[in-house]
PDB file of C-alpha atoms and ligand atoms in Angstrom:
ATOM      1  CA  LEU A   1      39.359  37.175  47.255  1.00 53.00           C
ATOM      2  CA  LEU A   2      40.237  34.849  44.383  1.00 57.00           C
ATOM      3  CA  ALA A   3      40.653  37.808  42.034  1.00 58.00           C
ATOM      4  CA  ALA A   4      42.820  39.548  44.607  1.00 60.00           C
ATOM      5  CA  THR A   5      45.014  36.453  44.931  1.00 65.00           C
ATOM      6  CA  ALA A   6      45.357  36.166  41.148  1.00 62.00           C
ATOM      7  CA  ALA A   7      46.306  39.844  40.923  1.00 63.00           C
ATOM      8  CA  GLY A   8      48.841  39.303  43.690  1.00 65.00           C
ATOM      9  CA  HIS A   9      50.383  36.389  41.793  1.00 69.00           C
ATOM     10  CA  ALA A  10      50.578  38.432  38.623  1.00 72.00           C
ATOM     11  CA  GLN A  11      52.323  41.229  40.504  1.00 79.00           C
ATOM     12  CA  ALA A  12      54.940  38.895  41.954  1.00 92.00           C
ATOM     13  CA  TYR A  13      55.347  37.072  38.623  1.00 97.00           C
ATOM     14  CA  PRO A  14      57.719  35.584  37.720  1.00 98.00           C
ATOM     15  CA  THR A  15      59.002  33.837  40.829  1.00 97.00           C
ATOM     16  CA  LYS A  16      60.574  30.835  39.056  1.00 98.00           C
ATOM     17  CA  PRO A  17      62.015  29.982  35.613  1.00 98.00           C
ATOM     18  CA  ILE A  18      59.690  30.178  32.603  1.00 98.00           C
ATOM     19  CA  THR A  19      59.619  27.454  29.937  1.00 98.00           C
ATOM     20  CA  MET A  20      59.549  28.632  26.330  1.00 98.00           C
ATOM     21  CA  VAL A  21      58.695  25.777  23.972  1.00 98.00           C
ATOM     22  CA  VAL A  22      60.324  25.860  20.562  1.00 98.00           C
ATOM     23  CA  PRO A  23      58.341  23.355  18.501  1.00 98.00           C
ATOM     24  CA  PHE A  24      61.328  22.459  16.282  1.00 98.00           C
ATOM     25  CA  ALA A  25      64.880  21.183  16.614  1.00 98.00           C
ATOM     26  CA  ALA A  26      67.604  23.287  18.208  1.00 98.00           C
ATOM     27  CA  GLY A  27      69.732  25.422  15.920  1.00 98.00           C
ATOM     28  CA  GLY A  28      66.963  26.278  13.420  1.00 98.00           C
ATOM     29  CA  PRO A  29      65.214  29.601  12.818  1.00 98.00           C
ATOM     30  CA  THR A  30      62.556  29.334  15.547  1.00 98.00           C
ATOM     31  CA  ASP A  31      65.215  28.331  18.054  1.00 98.00           C
ATOM     32  CA  ILE A  32      67.527  31.157  16.943  1.00 98.00           C
ATOM     33  CA  VAL A  33      64.841  33.845  17.354  1.00 98.00           C
ATOM     34  CA  ALA A  34      63.655  32.316  20.650  1.00 98.00           C
ATOM     35  CA  ARG A  35      67.130  32.246  22.147  1.00 98.00           C
ATOM     36  CA  ILE A  36      67.988  35.795  21.072  1.00 98.00           C
ATOM     37  CA  VAL A  37      64.846  37.433  22.459  1.00 98.00           C
ATOM     38  CA  SER A  38      64.507  35.237  25.549  1.00 98.00           C
ATOM     39  CA  GLU A  39      68.017  36.057  26.678  1.00 98.00           C
ATOM     40  CA  HIS A  40      67.143  39.754  27.027  1.00 98.00           C
ATOM     41  CA  MET A  41      63.618  39.046  28.305  1.00 98.00           C
ATOM     42  CA  SER A  42      65.106  36.910  31.097  1.00 98.00           C
ATOM     43  CA  ARG A  43      67.134  39.884  32.275  1.00 98.00           C
ATOM     44  CA  THR A  44      64.084  42.176  32.301  1.00 98.00           C
ATOM     45  CA  LEU A  45      61.941  39.602  34.106  1.00 98.00           C
ATOM     46  CA  GLY A  46      64.610  38.642  36.633  1.00 98.00           C
ATOM     47  CA  GLN A  47      63.988  34.959  35.935  1.00 98.00           C
ATOM     48  CA  GLN A  48      65.481  32.597  33.398  1.00 98.00           C
ATOM     49  CA  ILE A  49      63.453  31.727  30.306  1.00 98.00           C
ATOM     50  CA  VAL A  50      64.435  28.145  29.534  1.00 98.00           C
ATOM     51  CA  VAL A  51      64.054  27.151  25.882  1.00 98.00           C
ATOM     52  CA  GLU A  52      62.728  23.618  25.453  1.00 98.00           C
ATOM     53  CA  ASN A  53      62.780  22.056  21.992  1.00 98.00           C
ATOM     54  CA  VAL A  54      59.665  19.907  21.533  1.00 98.00           C
ATOM     55  CA  ALA A  55      59.858  18.919  17.873  1.00 98.00           C
ATOM     56  CA  GLY A  56      57.472  16.826  15.790  1.00 95.00           C
ATOM     57  CA  ALA A  57      54.570  16.912  13.321  1.00 95.00           C
ATOM     58  CA  GLY A  58      55.623  20.166  11.679  1.00 96.00           C
ATOM     59  CA  GLY A  59      55.648  22.028  14.992  1.00 97.00           C
ATOM     60  CA  THR A  60      52.151  20.961  16.018  1.00 97.00           C
ATOM     61  CA  THR A  61      53.386  18.611  18.800  1.00 97.00           C
ATOM     62  CA  GLY A  62      55.056  21.383  20.802  1.00 98.00           C
ATOM     63  CA  THR A  63      52.256  23.807  20.032  1.00 98.00           C
ATOM     64  CA  THR A  64      49.650  21.350  21.338  1.00 98.00           C
ATOM     65  CA  ARG A  65      51.722  20.910  24.481  1.00 98.00           C
ATOM     66  CA  THR A  66      51.659  24.683  25.119  1.00 98.00           C
ATOM     67  CA  ALA A  67      47.935  24.977  24.318  1.00 98.00           C
ATOM     68  CA  GLN A  68      47.260  22.338  26.993  1.00 98.00           C
ATOM     69  CA  ALA A  69      49.755  23.617  29.594  1.00 98.00           C
ATOM     70  CA  ALA A  70      48.843  25.475  32.776  1.00 98.00           C
ATOM     71  CA  PRO A  71      47.974  29.108  31.934  1.00 98.00           C
ATOM     72  CA  ASP A  72      50.144  30.465  34.736  1.00 97.00           C
ATOM     73  CA  GLY A  73      52.758  32.434  32.802  1.00 98.00           C
ATOM     74  CA  TYR A  74      55.395  29.720  33.206  1.00 98.00           C
ATOM     75  CA  ASN A  75      54.508  28.017  29.921  1.00 98.00           C
ATOM     76  CA  ILE A  76      54.982  30.057  26.785  1.00 98.00           C
ATOM     77  CA  MET A  77      56.117  29.251  23.265  1.00 98.00           C
ATOM     78  CA  MET A  78      57.656  30.643  20.117  1.00 98.00           C
ATOM     79  CA  GLY A  79      55.102  29.944  17.416  1.00 98.00           C
ATOM     80  CA  HIS A  80      55.247  30.926  13.776  1.00 98.00           C
ATOM     81  CA  MET A  81      53.500  31.224  10.463  1.00 98.00           C
ATOM     82  CA  GLY A  82      53.264  27.437  10.263  1.00 97.00           C
ATOM     83  CA  THR A  83      52.061  26.493  13.745  1.00 98.00           C
ATOM     84  CA  HIS A  84      49.680  29.460  14.031  1.00 98.00           C
ATOM     85  CA  GLY A  85      48.830  30.140  10.388  1.00 97.00           C
ATOM     86  CA  ALA A  86      49.117  27.214   8.019  1.00 95.00           C
ATOM     87  CA  ALA A  87      48.738  24.118  10.213  1.00 92.00           C
ATOM     88  CA  PRO A  88      44.922  24.305  10.664  1.00 88.00           C
ATOM     89  CA  ALA A  89      44.456  23.892   6.914  1.00 90.00           C
ATOM     90  CA  LEU A  90      46.622  20.757   6.873  1.00 91.00           C
ATOM     91  CA  TYR A  91      45.672  18.869  10.026  1.00 92.00           C
ATOM     92  CA  PRO A  92      41.939  18.108  10.184  1.00 89.00           C
ATOM     93  CA  ASN A  93      42.368  16.703  13.711  1.00 93.00           C
ATOM     94  CA  LEU A  94      44.573  19.452  15.067  1.00 95.00           C
ATOM     95  CA  LYS A  95      44.154  19.609  18.846  1.00 96.00           C
ATOM     96  CA  TYR A  96      44.397  23.398  19.036  1.00 97.00           C
ATOM     97  CA  ASP A  97      42.898  26.405  17.344  1.00 97.00           C
ATOM     98  CA  PRO A  98      45.534  29.127  16.894  1.00 97.00           C
ATOM     99  CA  THR A  99      42.874  31.842  17.122  1.00 97.00           C
ATOM    100  CA  LYS A 100      41.105  30.486  20.237  1.00 97.00           C
ATOM    101  CA  ASP A 101      43.466  28.466  22.407  1.00 98.00           C
ATOM    102  CA  PHE A 102      46.192  31.047  23.056  1.00 98.00           C
ATOM    103  CA  GLU A 103      46.789  34.448  24.545  1.00 98.00           C
ATOM    104  CA  THR A 104      49.063  36.500  22.333  1.00 98.00           C
ATOM    105  CA  VAL A 105      52.252  37.969  23.812  1.00 98.00           C
ATOM    106  CA  GLY A 106      53.747  39.626  20.758  1.00 98.00           C
ATOM    107  CA  MET A 107      55.543  39.442  17.440  1.00 98.00           C
ATOM    108  CA  ALA A 108      59.275  38.764  17.689  1.00 98.00           C
ATOM    109  CA  ALA A 109      60.492  38.949  14.082  1.00 98.00           C
ATOM    110  CA  GLY A 110      59.435  38.759  10.475  1.00 98.00           C
ATOM    111  CA  THR A 111      61.549  36.327   8.458  1.00 98.00           C
ATOM    112  CA  PRO A 112      61.772  36.614   4.659  1.00 98.00           C
ATOM    113  CA  ILE A 113      61.894  33.297   2.783  1.00 98.00           C
ATOM    114  CA  LEU A 114      64.763  32.295   0.531  1.00 98.00           C
ATOM    115  CA  ILE A 115      65.113  29.558  -2.049  1.00 98.00           C
ATOM    116  CA  VAL A 116      68.435  27.874  -1.277  1.00 98.00           C
ATOM    117  CA  ALA A 117      70.284  24.877  -2.677  1.00 98.00           C
ATOM    118  CA  ARG A 118      73.318  22.724  -2.009  1.00 98.00           C
ATOM    119  CA  ARG A 119      76.433  24.466  -3.199  1.00 98.00           C
ATOM    120  CA  ASP A 120      77.084  22.060  -6.088  1.00 98.00           C
ATOM    121  CA  LEU A 121      73.560  21.878  -7.513  1.00 98.00           C
ATOM    122  CA  PRO A 122      74.126  22.644 -11.237  1.00 98.00           C
ATOM    123  CA  PRO A 123      71.830  25.703 -11.736  1.00 98.00           C
ATOM    124  CA  LYS A 124      73.711  28.919 -11.065  1.00 97.00           C
ATOM    125  CA  ASP A 125      70.712  31.237 -10.775  1.00 98.00           C
ATOM    126  CA  LEU A 126      66.943  31.131 -10.257  1.00 98.00           C
ATOM    127  CA  LYS A 127      66.077  30.988 -13.972  1.00 98.00           C
ATOM    128  CA  GLU A 128      68.328  27.971 -14.448  1.00 98.00           C
ATOM    129  CA  PHE A 129      66.902  26.417 -11.290  1.00 98.00           C
ATOM    130  CA  MET A 130      63.345  26.816 -12.612  1.00 98.00           C
ATOM    131  CA  ALA A 131      64.227  24.948 -15.815  1.00 98.00           C
ATOM    132  CA  TYR A 132      66.299  22.338 -13.979  1.00 98.00           C
ATOM    133  CA  ALA A 133      63.560  21.687 -11.398  1.00 97.00           C
ATOM    134  CA  LYS A 134      60.971  21.105 -14.129  1.00 96.00           C
ATOM    135  CA  GLN A 135      63.302  18.697 -15.873  1.00 97.00           C
ATOM    136  CA  GLN A 136      64.389  16.836 -12.712  1.00 96.00           C
ATOM    137  CA  ASN A 137      60.981  16.966 -10.977  1.00 93.00           C
ATOM    138  CA  ASP A 138      60.772  14.098  -8.451  1.00 95.00           C
ATOM    139  CA  LYS A 139      64.481  13.369  -8.773  1.00 97.00           C
ATOM    140  CA  LEU A 140      65.048  16.594  -6.887  1.00 98.00           C
ATOM    141  CA  ASN A 141      65.116  16.315  -3.066  1.00 98.00           C
ATOM    142  CA  GLU A 142      63.472  19.050  -1.030  1.00 98.00           C
ATOM    143  CA  ALA A 143      64.220  19.314   2.696  1.00 98.00           C
ATOM    144  CA  HIS A 144      61.516  20.622   5.015  1.00 98.00           C
ATOM    145  CA  ALA A 145      60.618  20.747   8.698  1.00 98.00           C
ATOM    146  CA  GLY A 146      57.456  18.632   8.554  1.00 96.00           C
ATOM    147  CA  VAL A 147      53.952  19.096   7.172  1.00 94.00           C
ATOM    148  CA  GLY A 148      52.585  22.509   8.103  1.00 94.00           C
ATOM    149  CA  SER A 149      55.983  24.011   8.876  1.00 97.00           C
ATOM    150  CA  VAL A 150      57.143  27.208   7.200  1.00 98.00           C
ATOM    151  CA  SER A 151      59.671  25.434   4.990  1.00 98.00           C
ATOM    152  CA  HIS A 152      57.012  22.937   3.901  1.00 96.00           C
ATOM    153  CA  THR A 153      54.213  25.388   3.158  1.00 95.00           C
ATOM    154  CA  THR A 154      56.370  27.982   1.438  1.00 96.00           C
ATOM    155  CA  CYS A 155      57.888  25.290  -0.804  1.00 96.00           C
ATOM    156  CA  VAL A 156      54.366  23.976  -1.498  1.00 93.00           C
ATOM    157  CA  MET A 157      53.679  27.423  -2.960  1.00 93.00           C
ATOM    158  CA  LEU A 158      56.914  27.306  -4.950  1.00 96.00           C
ATOM    159  CA  ASN A 159      56.298  23.794  -6.270  1.00 95.00           C
ATOM    160  CA  VAL A 160      52.733  24.628  -7.329  1.00 92.00           C
ATOM    161  CA  GLN A 161      53.972  27.697  -9.179  1.00 93.00           C
ATOM    162  CA  LEU A 162      56.696  25.673 -10.906  1.00 95.00           C
ATOM    163  CA  GLY A 163      54.406  22.699 -11.532  1.00 94.00           C
ATOM    164  CA  ILE A 164      56.858  20.263  -9.921  1.00 95.00           C
ATOM    165  CA  LYS A 165      56.605  17.484  -7.330  1.00 95.00           C
ATOM    166  CA  PRO A 166      60.039  17.057  -5.765  1.00 97.00           C
ATOM    167  CA  THR A 167      60.732  14.250  -3.296  1.00 97.00           C
ATOM    168  CA  ALA A 168      60.211  15.682   0.180  1.00 95.00           C
ATOM    169  CA  VAL A 169      62.644  14.840   2.958  1.00 97.00           C
ATOM    170  CA  PRO A 170      61.166  15.769   6.348  1.00 97.00           C
ATOM    171  CA  TYR A 171      63.292  16.833   9.330  1.00 98.00           C
ATOM    172  CA  LYS A 172      62.530  17.907  12.898  1.00 98.00           C
ATOM    173  CA  GLY A 173      63.470  21.431  11.920  1.00 98.00           C
ATOM    174  CA  THR A 174      65.453  23.286   9.282  1.00 98.00           C
ATOM    175  CA  GLY A 175      68.456  23.378  11.638  1.00 98.00           C
ATOM    176  CA  PRO A 176      69.224  19.705  10.894  1.00 98.00           C
ATOM    177  CA  ALA A 177      67.911  20.138   7.324  1.00 98.00           C
ATOM    178  CA  LEU A 178      70.470  22.880   6.743  1.00 98.00           C
ATOM    179  CA  ASN A 179      73.265  20.589   7.941  1.00 98.00           C
ATOM    180  CA  ASP A 180      72.268  18.095   5.252  1.00 98.00           C
ATOM    181  CA  LEU A 181      72.015  20.826   2.636  1.00 98.00           C
ATOM    182  CA  VAL A 182      75.541  21.938   3.509  1.00 98.00           C
ATOM    183  CA  SER A 183      76.840  18.378   3.251  1.00 98.00           C
ATOM    184  CA  GLY A 184      75.004  17.943  -0.059  1.00 98.00           C
ATOM    185  CA  GLN A 185      72.586  15.192   1.002  1.00 98.00           C
ATOM    186  CA  VAL A 186      69.516  17.141  -0.121  1.00 98.00           C
ATOM    187  CA  ASP A 187      69.128  19.481  -3.091  1.00 98.00           C
ATOM    188  CA  PHE A 188      67.129  22.519  -2.014  1.00 98.00           C
ATOM    189  CA  MET A 189      64.760  24.079   0.472  1.00 98.00           C
ATOM    190  CA  CYS A 190      62.659  27.136   1.193  1.00 98.00           C
ATOM    191  CA  ASP A 191      63.731  28.554   4.529  1.00 98.00           C
ATOM    192  CA  GLN A 192      63.642  31.555   6.805  1.00 98.00           C
ATOM    193  CA  ILE A 193      66.494  34.006   6.411  1.00 98.00           C
ATOM    194  CA  VAL A 194      67.659  33.908  10.051  1.00 98.00           C
ATOM    195  CA  ASN A 195      68.754  30.299   9.566  1.00 98.00           C
ATOM    196  CA  LEU A 196      70.688  30.981   6.375  1.00 98.00           C
ATOM    197  CA  VAL A 197      72.699  34.190   6.383  1.00 98.00           C
ATOM    198  CA  GLU A 198      75.882  32.736   7.836  1.00 97.00           C
ATOM    199  CA  GLN A 199      75.992  29.726   5.481  1.00 98.00           C
ATOM    200  CA  ILE A 200      75.200  31.863   2.426  1.00 98.00           C
ATOM    201  CA  LYS A 201      77.946  34.337   3.328  1.00 98.00           C
ATOM    202  CA  ALA A 202      80.375  31.471   3.897  1.00 98.00           C
ATOM    203  CA  GLY A 203      79.501  30.024   0.477  1.00 98.00           C
ATOM    204  CA  SER A 204      78.514  26.663   1.922  1.00 98.00           C
ATOM    205  CA  ILE A 205      75.060  26.851   0.304  1.00 98.00           C
ATOM    206  CA  LYS A 206      73.655  28.685  -2.718  1.00 98.00           C
ATOM    207  CA  ALA A 207      70.909  31.311  -2.478  1.00 98.00           C
ATOM    208  CA  TYR A 208      68.780  31.724  -5.614  1.00 98.00           C
ATOM    209  CA  ALA A 209      66.459  34.478  -4.404  1.00 98.00           C
ATOM    210  CA  VAL A 210      64.681  36.125  -1.514  1.00 98.00           C
ATOM    211  CA  ALA A 211      60.881  36.118  -1.890  1.00 98.00           C
ATOM    212  CA  THR A 212      60.286  39.697  -0.729  1.00 98.00           C
ATOM    213  CA  PRO A 213      59.722  42.893  -2.764  1.00 97.00           C
ATOM    214  CA  GLU A 214      63.100  44.317  -1.654  1.00 98.00           C
ATOM    215  CA  ARG A 215      66.480  42.689  -1.096  1.00 98.00           C
ATOM    216  CA  SER A 216      67.436  41.997   2.498  1.00 98.00           C
ATOM    217  CA  PRO A 217      70.035  44.375   3.975  1.00 98.00           C
ATOM    218  CA  ALA A 218      71.584  41.267   5.567  1.00 98.00           C
ATOM    219  CA  LEU A 219      72.194  39.705   2.121  1.00 98.00           C
ATOM    220  CA  PRO A 220      72.549  42.600  -0.321  1.00 98.00           C
ATOM    221  CA  ASP A 221      73.942  40.366  -3.092  1.00 98.00           C
ATOM    222  CA  VAL A 222      70.978  37.977  -3.170  1.00 98.00           C
ATOM    223  CA  PRO A 223      68.391  39.029  -5.797  1.00 98.00           C
ATOM    224  CA  THR A 224      64.668  39.183  -5.138  1.00 98.00           C
ATOM    225  CA  THR A 225      62.407  36.652  -6.871  1.00 98.00           C
ATOM    226  CA  LYS A 226      61.161  39.575  -8.963  1.00 98.00           C
ATOM    227  CA  GLU A 227      64.663  40.441 -10.132  1.00 98.00           C
ATOM    228  CA  ALA A 228      65.573  36.801 -10.656  1.00 98.00           C
ATOM    229  CA  GLY A 229      62.589  35.826 -12.818  1.00 97.00           C
ATOM    230  CA  MET A 230      59.821  34.557 -10.552  1.00 97.00           C
ATOM    231  CA  PRO A 231      57.933  37.696  -9.454  1.00 97.00           C
ATOM    232  CA  GLU A 232      54.820  35.739  -8.456  1.00 96.00           C
ATOM    233  CA  TYR A 233      56.701  33.936  -5.681  1.00 96.00           C
ATOM    234  CA  GLN A 234      56.278  36.332  -2.744  1.00 96.00           C
ATOM    235  CA  VAL A 235      56.241  34.980   0.793  1.00 95.00           C
ATOM    236  CA  SER A 236      57.479  35.871   4.252  1.00 94.00           C
ATOM    237  CA  ALA A 237      57.178  34.147   7.597  1.00 98.00           C
ATOM    238  CA  TRP A 238      57.140  35.395  11.185  1.00 98.00           C
ATOM    239  CA  ASN A 239      57.866  34.222  14.735  1.00 98.00           C
ATOM    240  CA  ALA A 240      55.781  35.261  17.733  1.00 98.00           C
ATOM    241  CA  ILE A 241      55.285  34.441  21.396  1.00 99.00           C
ATOM    242  CA  PHE A 242      52.104  32.794  22.648  1.00 98.00           C
ATOM    243  CA  ALA A 243      50.775  31.637  26.049  1.00 98.00           C
ATOM    244  CA  PRO A 244      47.964  29.178  26.774  1.00 98.00           C
ATOM    245  CA  LYS A 245      44.419  30.581  26.799  1.00 98.00           C
ATOM    246  CA  GLY A 246      43.533  31.916  30.237  1.00 98.00           C
ATOM    247  CA  THR A 247      47.010  33.190  31.100  1.00 98.00           C
ATOM    248  CA  PRO A 248      46.205  36.329  33.150  1.00 97.00           C
ATOM    249  CA  ASP A 249      46.201  39.625  31.322  1.00 97.00           C
ATOM    250  CA  ALA A 250      48.662  41.175  33.790  1.00 97.00           C
ATOM    251  CA  ILE A 251      51.127  38.379  33.005  1.00 98.00           C
ATOM    252  CA  THR A 252      50.911  38.609  29.208  1.00 98.00           C
ATOM    253  CA  ALA A 253      51.304  42.397  29.626  1.00 98.00           C
ATOM    254  CA  LYS A 254      54.522  41.828  31.590  1.00 98.00           C
ATOM    255  CA  LEU A 255      55.788  39.365  28.987  1.00 98.00           C
ATOM    256  CA  ASN A 256      54.939  41.770  26.166  1.00 98.00           C
ATOM    257  CA  ASP A 257      56.776  44.560  27.969  1.00 98.00           C
ATOM    258  CA  ALA A 258      59.850  42.328  28.305  1.00 98.00           C
ATOM    259  CA  LEU A 259      59.629  41.393  24.612  1.00 98.00           C
ATOM    260  CA  VAL A 260      59.375  45.039  23.538  1.00 98.00           C
ATOM    261  CA  LYS A 261      62.386  45.884  25.731  1.00 98.00           C
ATOM    262  CA  ALA A 262      64.321  43.092  24.005  1.00 98.00           C
ATOM    263  CA  LEU A 263      63.354  44.348  20.552  1.00 98.00           C
ATOM    264  CA  THR A 264      64.444  47.898  21.387  1.00 97.00           C
ATOM    265  CA  ASP A 265      67.718  46.865  23.020  1.00 98.00           C
ATOM    266  CA  GLU A 266      70.555  47.784  20.638  1.00 98.00           C
ATOM    267  CA  THR A 267      72.490  44.524  20.991  1.00 98.00           C
ATOM    268  CA  THR A 268      69.434  42.263  20.653  1.00 98.00           C
ATOM    269  CA  LYS A 269      68.165  44.329  17.741  1.00 98.00           C
ATOM    270  CA  LYS A 270      71.503  44.083  15.953  1.00 98.00           C
ATOM    271  CA  ARG A 271      71.665  40.320  16.407  1.00 98.00           C
ATOM    272  CA  LEU A 272      68.253  39.910  14.773  1.00 98.00           C
ATOM    273  CA  LEU A 273      68.921  42.446  12.007  1.00 98.00           C
ATOM    274  CA  ASP A 274      72.323  40.921  11.164  1.00 98.00           C
ATOM    275  CA  LEU A 275      70.497  37.628  10.542  1.00 98.00           C
ATOM    276  CA  GLY A 276      67.964  39.337   8.266  1.00 98.00           C
ATOM    277  CA  GLY A 277      65.114  39.471  10.799  1.00 98.00           C
ATOM    278  CA  VAL A 278      62.494  42.183  10.245  1.00 98.00           C
ATOM    279  CA  LEU A 279      61.496  43.836  13.500  1.00 98.00           C
ATOM    280  CA  PRO A 280      57.859  44.768  14.128  1.00 98.00           C
ATOM    281  CA  ASP A 281      57.131  48.499  14.345  1.00 97.00           C
ATOM    282  CA  GLU A 282      55.568  50.003  17.468  1.00 96.00           C
ATOM    283  CA  LYS A 283      52.008  49.167  16.447  1.00 96.00           C
ATOM    284  CA  GLY A 284      52.983  45.668  15.399  1.00 97.00           C
ATOM    285  CA  ARG A 285      54.491  44.852  18.787  1.00 98.00           C
ATOM    286  CA  THR A 286      51.258  44.843  20.789  1.00 98.00           C
ATOM    287  CA  ARG A 287      49.359  41.795  21.958  1.00 98.00           C
ATOM    288  CA  GLU A 288      46.274  42.989  20.081  1.00 98.00           C
ATOM    289  CA  ALA A 289      48.173  43.376  16.806  1.00 98.00           C
ATOM    290  CA  LEU A 290      49.360  39.762  16.988  1.00 98.00           C
ATOM    291  CA  LYS A 291      45.829  38.502  17.728  1.00 98.00           C
ATOM    292  CA  THR A 292      44.433  40.258  14.649  1.00 98.00           C
ATOM    293  CA  PHE A 293      47.391  39.121  12.565  1.00 97.00           C
ATOM    294  CA  VAL A 294      47.034  35.431  13.491  1.00 98.00           C
ATOM    295  CA  ALA A 295      43.369  35.415  12.443  1.00 97.00           C
ATOM    296  CA  ALA A 296      44.347  37.016   9.127  1.00 96.00           C
ATOM    297  CA  GLU A 297      47.140  34.478   8.572  1.00 95.00           C
ATOM    298  CA  VAL A 298      44.846  31.486   9.167  1.00 95.00           C
ATOM    299  CA  ALA A 299      42.349  33.009   6.724  1.00 94.00           C
ATOM    300  CA  ARG A 300      45.109  33.662   4.188  1.00 92.00           C
ATOM    301  CA  TRP A 301      46.749  30.220   4.285  1.00 91.00           C
ATOM    302  CA  THR A 302      43.672  28.014   4.365  1.00 88.00           C
ATOM    303  CA  PRO A 303      42.593  28.609   0.716  1.00 87.00           C
ATOM    304  CA  VAL A 304      46.202  28.574  -0.569  1.00 84.00           C
ATOM    305  CA  LEU A 305      46.863  25.120   0.873  1.00 86.00           C
ATOM    306  CA  LYS A 306      43.447  23.665   0.121  1.00 83.00           C
ATOM    307  CA  GLN A 307      43.830  24.776  -3.474  1.00 79.00           C
ATOM    308  CA  ALA A 308      47.259  23.183  -3.641  1.00 78.00           C
ATOM    309  CA  GLY A 309      45.622  19.929  -2.513  1.00 75.00           C
ATOM    310  CA  VAL A 310      48.083  19.376   0.332  1.00 72.00           C
ATOM    311  CA  THR A 311      47.098  17.389   3.393  1.00 65.00           C
ATOM    312  CA  ALA A 312      48.994  16.066   6.384  1.00 61.00           C
ATOM    313  CA  ASN A 313      48.726  12.459   5.177  1.00 47.00           C
TER     314      ASN A 313
HETATM  315  C1  MLT B   1      60.040  25.727   9.632  1.00 90.40           C
HETATM  316  O1  MLT B   1      60.299  25.334   8.500  1.00 90.40           O
HETATM  317  O2  MLT B   1      58.907  25.809  10.088  1.00 90.40           O
HETATM  318  C2  MLT B   1      61.177  26.133  10.515  1.00 90.40           C
HETATM  319  O3  MLT B   1      62.307  26.262   9.796  1.00 90.40           O
HETATM  320  C3  MLT B   1      61.259  25.277  11.674  1.00 90.40           C
HETATM  321  C4  MLT B   1      62.503  25.374  12.469  1.00 90.40           C
HETATM  322  O4  MLT B   1      62.660  26.267  13.315  1.00 90.40           O
HETATM  323  O5  MLT B   1      63.343  24.509  12.305  1.00 90.40           O
END
């Protein structure tokens, strides 16, 4: 009888609005991807997905909240390479395990990383920036979204490769960090493309390079790190939807179906592509693919960050 009731609930689902936690400030990359896909998913599901920004501790505050929420399909989140890949290596007392405490819904978008700077930072290209950064070292201010976030971990990689220790300025997300980069209060950051395209095109910040093998179609004038002189700096992030462990299979299947419909909708697709998002292919859109991918990401990031000697404290 219990099973029959649960199946009945899953069939009727959703009967009320769904909360999607974004574990960073509004206006940043996670929020942008969440709002674009959830808008179309809401239409498919016939219920509103309400984005709730729960920022703090590099995204781990909001992620913990989702891990501990009722597994009823009404609590989901937009996680990313930081919250579900890098964070375990940095927080010894993390209250969730990305590989065990969630059901996977699906990948929303891959997000290439760019090295960007305030518009009036002296170096005009990546080679000059490399020399300048070594010379300035801790006089240089680096904005990031908290320990374990994408901007933090990808700049950890950059700083290790350059042998520099800039002064870190933490924010609740790279949305507010970008505002300060535009107004010139911080010098540089490593950030996901979806947050940056508009400001780069407007000339309000400088882009030194994109850390992917190919240029992004959204920013054809920005060189790759390989072209610009730092071929070893290769890194991309991703954003994906998760539900608490124990969320019924029929519900995560419905959510995945709504996500796939969003990613194949021409308007939604265009919005993500125009911002430089990389859409998962058919195989990469399944719940299973995300589960396998998360385990691989945790395994990949743990040695990188341990070797870099970075901790949350
Ligand atoms: C990050 O660095 O992890 C992201 O940019 C966070 C955000 O969405 O602000």
